[in-house]
PDB file of C-alpha atoms in Angstrom:
ATOM      1  CA  MET A   1      88.846  91.857 102.287  1.00 63.00           C
ATOM      2  CA  LYS A   2      85.848  90.928 105.020  1.00 65.00           C
ATOM      3  CA  ARG A   3      88.307  89.298 107.384  1.00 61.00           C
ATOM      4  CA  TYR A   4      90.806  92.344 107.269  1.00 64.00           C
ATOM      5  CA  LYS A   5      88.293  95.224 107.388  1.00 63.00           C
ATOM      6  CA  PHE A   6      85.673  93.739 109.542  1.00 61.00           C
ATOM      7  CA  LEU A   7      86.981  90.812 111.778  1.00 59.00           C
ATOM      8  CA  GLY A   8      90.557  92.639 112.218  1.00 59.00           C
ATOM      9  CA  ASP A   9      92.909  90.002 110.626  1.00 63.00           C
ATOM     10  CA  THR A  10      95.180  92.527 109.895  1.00 67.00           C
ATOM     11  CA  ALA A  11      97.989  90.171 109.416  1.00 71.00           C
ATOM     12  CA  LEU A  12      96.594  89.745 105.848  1.00 73.00           C
ATOM     13  CA  LEU A  13      97.907  93.296 104.822  1.00 76.00           C
ATOM     14  CA  ASP A  14     101.409  91.777 105.026  1.00 79.00           C
ATOM     15  CA  VAL A  15     100.619  89.842 101.389  1.00 80.00           C
ATOM     16  CA  PHE A  16     100.917  93.534 100.216  1.00 82.00           C
ATOM     17  CA  LYS A  17     103.819  95.135 102.195  1.00 83.00           C
ATOM     18  CA  THR A  18     106.306  94.867  99.528  1.00 85.00           C
ATOM     19  CA  GLU A  19     104.034  96.050  96.616  1.00 85.00           C
ATOM     20  CA  LEU A  20     102.684  98.981  98.660  1.00 86.00           C
ATOM     21  CA  LYS A  21     106.574  99.754  99.586  1.00 86.00           C
ATOM     22  CA  LYS A  22     107.030 100.111  95.766  1.00 85.00           C
ATOM     23  CA  VAL A  23     104.650 102.795  95.441  1.00 85.00           C
ATOM     24  CA  LYS A  24     106.373 106.063  94.593  1.00 86.00           C
ATOM     25  CA  VAL A  25     105.011 108.669  96.660  1.00 93.00           C
ATOM     26  CA  LYS A  26     105.988 111.909  95.377  1.00 95.00           C
ATOM     27  CA  GLN A  27     103.281 114.091  97.385  1.00 97.00           C
ATOM     28  CA  ASP A  28     104.057 115.899 100.682  1.00 98.00           C
ATOM     29  CA  TRP A  29     101.771 113.846 102.716  1.00 98.00           C
ATOM     30  CA  ILE A  30     100.007 110.686 102.717  1.00 98.00           C
ATOM     31  CA  VAL A  31      96.411 110.781 104.039  1.00 98.00           C
ATOM     32  CA  PRO A  32      94.339 107.793 104.965  1.00 98.00           C
ATOM     33  CA  ILE A  33      90.384 108.139 105.124  1.00 98.00           C
ATOM     34  CA  PRO A  34      89.541 108.151 108.662  1.00 97.00           C
ATOM     35  CA  LEU A  35      86.736 106.019 110.350  1.00 95.00           C
ATOM     36  CA  SER A  36      84.202 107.588 112.494  1.00 94.00           C
ATOM     37  CA  PRO A  37      84.740 107.665 116.029  1.00 93.00           C
ATOM     38  CA  GLU A  38      81.863 105.299 116.521  1.00 92.00           C
ATOM     39  CA  ARG A  39      83.214 102.752 113.713  1.00 89.00           C
ATOM     40  CA  LEU A  40      86.898 102.921 115.268  1.00 90.00           C
ATOM     41  CA  ARG A  41      85.769 101.829 118.659  1.00 91.00           C
ATOM     42  CA  GLU A  42      84.068  98.685 116.771  1.00 87.00           C
ATOM     43  CA  ARG A  43      86.903  97.855 114.745  1.00 85.00           C
ATOM     44  CA  ARG A  44      89.648  99.042 116.957  1.00 87.00           C
ATOM     45  CA  PHE A  45      91.937 100.133 113.922  1.00 89.00           C
ATOM     46  CA  ASN A  46      91.669 102.126 110.625  1.00 93.00           C
ATOM     47  CA  GLN A  47      92.265  99.868 108.109  1.00 91.00           C
ATOM     48  CA  ALA A  48      93.211 102.780 105.317  1.00 95.00           C
ATOM     49  CA  GLU A  49      95.816 103.953 108.105  1.00 95.00           C
ATOM     50  CA  LEU A  50      97.424 100.583 108.002  1.00 92.00           C
ATOM     51  CA  ILE A  51      97.961 100.712 104.530  1.00 93.00           C
ATOM     52  CA  ALA A  52      99.180 103.966 104.515  1.00 95.00           C
ATOM     53  CA  ARG A  53     101.627 103.316 106.794  1.00 93.00           C
ATOM     54  CA  MET A  54     103.328 100.485 104.760  1.00 91.00           C
ATOM     55  CA  MET A  55     103.997 103.377 102.046  1.00 93.00           C
ATOM     56  CA  ARG A  56     106.826 105.194 101.724  1.00 89.00           C
ATOM     57  CA  GLY A  57     106.071 108.625 102.979  1.00 91.00           C
ATOM     58  CA  ARG A  58     104.950 110.975 105.555  1.00 96.00           C
ATOM     59  CA  VAL A  59     101.598 109.754 106.912  1.00 97.00           C
ATOM     60  CA  ARG A  60      99.398 112.827 108.274  1.00 98.00           C
ATOM     61  CA  LEU A  61      96.000 112.421 109.946  1.00 98.00           C
ATOM     62  CA  VAL A  62      94.424 115.264 108.895  1.00 98.00           C
ATOM     63  CA  LEU A  63      90.932 114.324 108.448  1.00 98.00           C
ATOM     64  CA  GLU A  64      88.277 113.611 110.772  1.00 97.00           C
ATOM     65  CA  ARG A  65      84.848 111.876 110.157  1.00 96.00           C
ATOM     66  CA  ALA A  66      82.064 112.467 111.975  1.00 91.00           C
ATOM     67  CA  ASP A  67      79.609 109.436 113.148  1.00 80.00           C
ATOM     68  CA  GLY A  68      76.935 108.285 111.209  1.00 71.00           C
ATOM     69  CA  ALA A  69      75.999 105.241 108.955  1.00 66.00           C
ATOM     70  CA  ALA A  70      78.841 103.303 107.309  1.00 66.00           C
ATOM     71  CA  PHE A  71      79.177 104.120 103.528  1.00 63.00           C
ATOM     72  CA  SER A  72      79.806 100.328 103.104  1.00 64.00           C
ATOM     73  CA  HIS A  73      75.902  99.651 104.185  1.00 66.00           C
ATOM     74  CA  GLN A  74      74.498 102.533 101.855  1.00 68.00           C
ATOM     75  CA  THR A  75      73.543 102.335  98.321  1.00 72.00           C
ATOM     76  CA  ARG A  76      75.056 104.401  95.807  1.00 67.00           C
ATOM     77  CA  HIS A  77      72.073 107.299  95.602  1.00 73.00           C
ATOM     78  CA  GLU A  78      72.235 106.967  99.661  1.00 75.00           C
ATOM     79  CA  ARG A  79      76.128 107.938  99.395  1.00 69.00           C
ATOM     80  CA  LEU A  80      75.052 110.848  96.871  1.00 73.00           C
ATOM     81  CA  GLU A  81      72.363 112.280  99.120  1.00 77.00           C
ATOM     82  CA  ARG A  82      74.780 112.188 102.379  1.00 81.00           C
ATOM     83  CA  ASP A  83      76.210 115.230 103.626  1.00 88.00           C
ATOM     84  CA  ASN A  84      79.893 115.573 103.626  1.00 93.00           C
ATOM     85  CA  PRO A  85      81.156 113.823 106.828  1.00 94.00           C
ATOM     86  CA  TYR A  86      84.847 114.945 106.894  1.00 97.00           C
ATOM     87  CA  HIS A  87      86.499 117.877 108.365  1.00 97.00           C
ATOM     88  CA  VAL A  88      89.873 119.014 108.104  1.00 98.00           C
ATOM     89  CA  ILE A  89      91.799 119.511 111.377  1.00 98.00           C
ATOM     90  CA  GLN A  90      95.161 120.644 110.541  1.00 97.00           C
ATOM     91  CA  PRO A  91      96.338 123.133 108.086  1.00 98.00           C
ATOM     92  CA  VAL A  92      96.874 121.849 104.484  1.00 98.00           C
ATOM     93  CA  THR A  93      97.450 125.097 102.409  1.00 98.00           C
ATOM     94  CA  GLY A  94      99.696 124.485  99.646  1.00 98.00           C
ATOM     95  CA  LYS A  95     100.091 120.778 100.485  1.00 98.00           C
ATOM     96  CA  THR A  96     100.295 117.915  97.732  1.00 98.00           C
ATOM     97  CA  ILE A  97      98.163 114.949  99.374  1.00 98.00           C
ATOM     98  CA  LEU A  98      97.761 111.294  98.518  1.00 98.00           C
ATOM     99  CA  LEU A  99      94.761 110.092  99.676  1.00 98.00           C
ATOM    100  CA  VAL A 100      94.634 106.325 100.745  1.00 97.00           C
ATOM    101  CA  ASP A 101      91.515 103.971 101.531  1.00 95.00           C
ATOM    102  CA  ASP A 102      90.881 100.359 101.311  1.00 91.00           C
ATOM    103  CA  VAL A 103      88.289  99.872  98.797  1.00 90.00           C
ATOM    104  CA  TYR A 104      87.117 102.008  96.087  1.00 93.00           C
ATOM    105  CA  THR A 105      83.168 101.549  95.513  1.00 87.00           C
ATOM    106  CA  THR A 106      81.270 104.474  94.091  1.00 88.00           C
ATOM    107  CA  GLY A 107      84.412 107.017  94.701  1.00 92.00           C
ATOM    108  CA  ILE A 108      81.796 109.397  96.834  1.00 92.00           C
ATOM    109  CA  THR A 109      84.463 108.765  99.805  1.00 93.00           C
ATOM    110  CA  LEU A 110      87.554 109.949  98.144  1.00 96.00           C
ATOM    111  CA  HIS A 111      85.481 112.650  96.272  1.00 96.00           C
ATOM    112  CA  GLN A 112      84.044 113.962  99.795  1.00 95.00           C
ATOM    113  CA  ALA A 113      87.337 113.823 101.660  1.00 98.00           C
ATOM    114  CA  ALA A 114      89.272 115.529  98.841  1.00 98.00           C
ATOM    115  CA  SER A 115      86.406 118.267  98.730  1.00 98.00           C
ATOM    116  CA  ARG A 116      87.222 119.110 101.977  1.00 98.00           C
ATOM    117  CA  LEU A 117      90.900 119.323 101.505  1.00 98.00           C
ATOM    118  CA  TYR A 118      90.566 121.352  98.426  1.00 98.00           C
ATOM    119  CA  GLU A 119      88.422 123.763 100.659  1.00 98.00           C
ATOM    120  CA  ALA A 120      90.885 123.949 103.140  1.00 98.00           C
ATOM    121  CA  GLY A 121      93.818 124.783 100.791  1.00 98.00           C
ATOM    122  CA  ALA A 122      95.114 121.795  99.435  1.00 98.00           C
ATOM    123  CA  LYS A 123      96.903 122.161  96.337  1.00 98.00           C
ATOM    124  CA  GLU A 124      96.792 119.042  94.645  1.00 98.00           C
ATOM    125  CA  ILE A 125      95.072 115.678  95.753  1.00 98.00           C
ATOM    126  CA  SER A 126      95.523 112.141  94.345  1.00 97.00           C
ATOM    127  CA  ALA A 127      94.295 108.793  95.579  1.00 96.00           C
ATOM    128  CA  VAL A 128      95.156 105.307  96.026  1.00 94.00           C
ATOM    129  CA  THR A 129      93.015 102.131  96.884  1.00 93.00           C
ATOM    130  CA  LEU A 130      93.949  98.873  97.721  1.00 87.00           C
ATOM    131  CA  PHE A 131      90.939  97.312  96.046  1.00 84.00           C
ATOM    132  CA  ARG A 132      88.475  98.082  93.573  1.00 85.00           C
ATOM    133  CA  SER A 133      84.710  96.714  93.901  1.00 83.00           C
ATOM    134  CA  VAL A 134      82.825  95.789  90.917  1.00 74.00           C
TER     135      VAL A 134
END
């Protein structure tokens, strides 16, 4: 995961391509968790977006993330205390959404993103991640 996420070895994702295409997406849109502009400049790609694009469904970039410290460098307590960095940038009223992220660690990322989408009128939100941190 470190090679994929932090070193940009996106070819590693091909290992999961066949399985990701099997995911039955019933939601209106697949929405990858966005990176902050700062993090996107550093990495040059959004790992969650690449995962989402391998799935069968309509990928929509409806969320934005403010700059700030990466969640991966924060403790659970720091994540819980942090302001919600996500903002909805396109109408989502009445839509069913599948949020996609690379790693589920504490659930804060998905919870905060879903919270913003619900506030903006999304009807139902589900989530999928490629890995679960233990």
